Amino acid sequence: MGVLNVTPDSFSDGGEHNEPKEAIAFASKLLAEGADIIDVGGESTRPGAVEVAGREELRRTLPVIRELARKGVCVSIDTRHAQVAAACIEAGASAINDVSGFRDPAMVDVACSCDAGLVVMHMKGDPRSMQQAASYDNVVAEVPSYLRRQALLLEHEGISHSRICIDPGPGFGKKAEHSLALLKATDKLASLGWPLMVATSRKGFVGQATGVRCARERVAGSVASALYAVEHGATVVRVHDVAATVQALRMLQAIQRA
C-alpha cells in the first residue's frame, strides 16, 4: 500500500502532492515501483493535527480518487469521517482506512452500505490530543483486545470477515516504547484472525529508535520494521518508500524460497 497524502501538512510529505495532476503522477510512480493499493489521505493525522472540514477533505481527495479508479487502480480512502468515506466509495474507492477504528456509528453505516475493504486501526483519543492520552497498563493486551472488539462489531453488523483488516496504529496515541512493543508482538496481532497491516513508515518511533530526525530519511529503519512485521505474520505494508520496501520484500521471499 503506497501512501499518497494530498495535504499541506502531513508529517513527512505535506504539500508535495496538493494538486490532482501532481497526486495522480505520484500515484503512477508508486504503482510502477510495485504498489498494489494507493492510500489517499486528505487530512493529516499527525500528532497535534487539527481536524479538517469534510468539504475541504473531499475537495482534496475526490478528483484524485475518481481518476485513479477510472484507470482501474485499487484505491483506499484514509479518513475518519463518514461523509468523506461514503463519497469516496461512490467515486470508486475500494477500501476505507479508518484511523479511528470505526468508532463512529455513521462510519459503520457506510461500511454496511458497501462492499469495500475496511481497515480497523487503533488510536487512543484523536490526532489533536492522542499523544497526551498515551498511557497503558499493558499495551500488548489492550490494543489487540480493542481491535478484536471493533472487528467483531463490524461482523455483528453483517460485514464479511474477509473484508476486514486490522492495524495496531503505531504512533497514534502511543509513545515510542508502546509502538516498539506492538511491533515486537506482531505474531500475537496476526493470530487474532484478520489480515494485519503494518504502518510504521517514517514514523517518529522509527526516528527515535534509529537516531534519524528527518522523517524522509527514515527509509532503512522503516523497511526493517516492515520486514520484521511481514516475517511475523503481517500481510499488508503501508509505506511511503515503495521501491525500497518492494526490493527488500522480494529479497526476503527469495531467501524463504531458497
Short mmCIF file of C-alpha atoms in Angstrom, two decimals, residues 50-234:
data_model
loop_
_atom_site.label_atom_id
_atom_site.label_comp_id
_atom_site.label_asym_id
_atom_site.label_seq_id
_atom_site.Cartn_x
_atom_site.Cartn_y
_atom_site.Cartn_z
CA VAL A 50 -6.39 19.99 13.74
CA GLU A 51 -9.49 18.43 12.20
CA VAL A 52 -10.22 19.32 8.57
CA ALA A 53 -13.75 20.16 7.42
CA GLY A 54 -15.38 17.42 5.38
CA ARG A 55 -15.91 19.69 2.39
CA GLU A 56 -12.21 20.54 2.26
CA GLU A 57 -11.17 16.91 2.70
CA LEU A 58 -13.40 15.95 -0.23
CA ARG A 59 -12.05 18.80 -2.36
CA ARG A 60 -8.58 17.35 -1.89
CA THR A 61 -9.37 13.67 -2.36
CA LEU A 62 -12.30 13.20 -4.74
CA PRO A 63 -10.65 14.28 -8.02
CA VAL A 64 -7.67 12.02 -7.33
CA ILE A 65 -9.77 9.01 -6.35
CA ARG A 66 -12.10 9.40 -9.34
CA GLU A 67 -9.22 9.48 -11.79
CA LEU A 68 -7.29 6.62 -10.22
CA ALA A 69 -10.42 4.48 -10.00
CA ARG A 70 -11.20 5.29 -13.66
CA LYS A 71 -7.78 3.89 -14.52
CA GLY A 72 -8.54 0.68 -12.64
CA VAL A 73 -6.30 1.39 -9.65
CA CYS A 74 -7.19 -0.15 -6.29
CA VAL A 75 -7.62 2.91 -4.05
CA SER A 76 -8.26 3.23 -0.33
CA ILE A 77 -9.51 6.41 1.31
CA ASP A 78 -7.70 7.26 4.53
CA THR A 79 -10.32 9.10 6.57
CA ARG A 80 -12.12 9.14 9.89
CA HIS A 81 -15.20 10.94 8.55
CA ALA A 82 -18.25 9.01 7.34
CA GLN A 83 -19.36 11.58 4.77
CA VAL A 84 -15.92 11.54 3.18
CA ALA A 85 -15.76 7.75 3.14
CA ALA A 86 -19.22 7.49 1.55
CA ALA A 87 -18.44 10.00 -1.20
CA CYS A 88 -15.10 8.38 -1.98
CA ILE A 89 -16.61 4.90 -2.19
CA GLU A 90 -19.20 6.34 -4.56
CA ALA A 91 -16.30 7.79 -6.60
CA GLY A 92 -14.67 4.39 -6.93
CA ALA A 93 -12.52 3.78 -3.83
CA SER A 94 -12.16 0.09 -2.98
CA ALA A 95 -11.37 0.40 0.74
CA ILE A 96 -11.85 2.61 3.79
CA ASN A 97 -8.81 3.06 6.03
CA ASP A 98 -10.34 4.45 9.23
CA VAL A 99 -7.74 5.64 11.74
CA SER A 100 -10.49 5.98 14.36
CA GLY A 101 -11.29 2.27 14.09
CA PHE A 102 -14.97 2.54 13.12
CA ARG A 103 -15.90 4.02 16.50
CA ASP A 104 -18.38 6.34 14.75
CA PRO A 105 -21.73 4.58 14.16
CA ALA A 106 -22.10 6.63 10.96
CA MET A 107 -18.89 5.10 9.64
CA VAL A 108 -20.22 1.64 10.48
CA ASP A 109 -23.33 2.51 8.48
CA VAL A 110 -21.15 3.43 5.49
CA ALA A 111 -19.29 0.14 5.84
CA CYS A 112 -22.57 -1.76 5.87
CA SER A 113 -23.84 0.07 2.78
CA CYS A 114 -20.98 -1.01 0.51
CA ASP A 115 -18.66 -3.93 -0.18
CA ALA A 116 -15.37 -2.08 0.34
CA GLY A 117 -12.43 -3.42 2.28
CA LEU A 118 -12.13 -1.99 5.79
CA VAL A 119 -9.00 -1.20 7.80
CA VAL A 120 -9.72 -1.01 11.54
CA MET A 121 -6.98 0.95 13.30
CA HIS A 122 -6.35 1.57 16.98
CA MET A 123 -5.96 5.18 18.07
CA LYS A 124 -6.28 6.40 21.64
CA GLY A 125 -8.10 9.75 21.57
CA ASP A 126 -7.88 11.84 18.39
CA PRO A 127 -4.93 13.29 16.45
CA ARG A 128 -5.05 16.62 18.25
CA SER A 129 -4.81 15.10 21.74
CA MET A 130 -3.71 11.50 21.25
CA GLN A 131 -0.15 11.84 22.50
CA GLN A 132 -1.48 13.27 25.78
CA ALA A 133 -3.52 10.05 26.16
CA ALA A 134 -0.57 7.72 25.51
CA SER A 135 -0.85 5.69 28.72
CA TYR A 136 -1.45 1.93 29.03
CA ASP A 137 -1.34 -0.69 31.74
CA ASN A 138 -0.39 -3.29 29.10
CA VAL A 139 -0.35 -2.04 25.51
CA VAL A 140 0.22 -5.54 24.10
CA ALA A 141 -3.01 -6.70 25.76
CA GLU A 142 -5.15 -3.58 25.35
CA VAL A 143 -4.61 -2.88 21.66
CA PRO A 144 -5.34 -6.43 20.42
CA SER A 145 -8.43 -6.52 22.65
CA TYR A 146 -9.68 -3.28 21.09
CA LEU A 147 -9.01 -4.45 17.53
CA ARG A 148 -10.78 -7.73 18.13
CA ARG A 149 -13.78 -5.97 19.67
CA GLN A 150 -14.13 -3.50 16.78
CA ALA A 151 -13.69 -6.16 14.11
CA LEU A 152 -16.32 -8.36 15.75
CA LEU A 153 -18.64 -5.34 16.00
CA LEU A 154 -18.44 -4.97 12.22
CA GLU A 155 -19.07 -8.67 11.71
CA HIS A 156 -22.06 -8.46 14.07
CA GLU A 157 -23.46 -5.80 11.72
CA GLY A 158 -23.31 -8.29 8.87
CA ILE A 159 -19.94 -7.39 7.37
CA SER A 160 -17.98 -10.32 5.99
CA HIS A 161 -14.88 -11.39 7.90
CA SER A 162 -12.93 -11.31 4.63
CA ARG A 163 -13.47 -7.55 4.21
CA ILE A 164 -11.71 -6.61 7.46
CA CYS A 165 -8.04 -5.79 8.07
CA ILE A 166 -6.59 -4.61 11.40
CA ASP A 167 -3.84 -2.10 12.21
CA PRO A 168 -2.44 -1.53 15.74
CA GLY A 169 -1.79 2.12 14.90
CA PRO A 170 1.87 2.66 15.84
CA GLY A 171 2.42 6.30 16.77
CA PHE A 172 -1.27 7.01 17.27
CA GLY A 173 -1.67 7.74 20.97
CA LYS A 174 1.44 5.72 21.71
CA LYS A 175 4.91 6.50 22.98
CA ALA A 176 7.90 5.01 21.18
CA GLU A 177 8.11 2.12 23.63
CA HIS A 178 4.44 1.27 23.01
CA SER A 179 4.90 1.21 19.23
CA LEU A 180 8.02 -0.95 19.54
CA ALA A 181 6.25 -3.37 21.88
CA LEU A 182 3.38 -3.72 19.41
CA LEU A 183 5.76 -4.29 16.53
CA LYS A 184 7.54 -6.97 18.56
CA ALA A 185 4.11 -8.54 19.22
CA THR A 186 3.25 -8.79 15.51
CA ASP A 187 2.78 -12.55 15.75
CA LYS A 188 0.19 -12.06 18.51
CA LEU A 189 -1.67 -9.46 16.47
CA ALA A 190 -1.56 -11.67 13.36
CA SER A 191 -3.02 -14.57 15.36
CA LEU A 192 -6.23 -12.60 16.07
CA GLY A 193 -7.56 -13.97 12.79
CA TRP A 194 -7.81 -10.94 10.49
CA PRO A 195 -5.25 -9.74 7.94
CA LEU A 196 -2.79 -7.44 9.70
CA MET A 197 -1.44 -4.18 8.29
CA VAL A 198 1.91 -2.75 9.36
CA ALA A 199 2.03 1.05 9.06
CA THR A 200 5.33 2.08 10.62
CA SER A 201 6.69 4.03 7.65
CA ARG A 202 8.78 7.09 8.60
CA LYS A 203 7.06 7.41 11.97
CA GLY A 204 8.53 9.13 14.99
CA PHE A 205 9.31 5.97 16.91
CA VAL A 206 11.42 4.77 13.96
CA GLY A 207 13.36 8.01 14.22
CA GLN A 208 13.79 7.63 17.97
CA ALA A 209 15.00 4.05 17.62
CA THR A 210 17.49 4.86 14.85
CA GLY A 211 18.52 8.42 15.75
CA VAL A 212 17.25 9.80 12.43
CA ARG A 213 15.43 13.08 13.00
CA CYS A 214 14.31 13.81 9.42
CA ALA A 215 11.21 11.76 8.56
CA ARG A 216 12.03 11.30 4.88
CA GLU A 217 15.46 9.89 5.80
CA ARG A 218 13.99 7.02 7.86
CA VAL A 219 13.84 4.67 4.88
CA ALA A 220 16.12 1.92 6.18
CA GLY A 221 14.51 1.85 9.61
CA SER A 222 11.04 1.80 8.06
CA VAL A 223 11.94 -1.04 5.70
CA ALA A 224 13.46 -3.03 8.57
CA SER A 225 10.27 -2.68 10.59
CA ALA A 226 8.16 -3.76 7.61
CA LEU A 227 10.33 -6.84 7.03
CA TYR A 228 10.13 -7.83 10.70
CA ALA A 229 6.34 -7.50 10.64
CA VAL A 230 5.91 -9.46 7.42
CA GLU A 231 8.13 -12.26 8.67
CA HIS A 232 5.95 -12.44 11.80
CA GLY A 233 2.59 -12.52 10.05
CA ALA A 234 1.65 -9.09 8.68
#
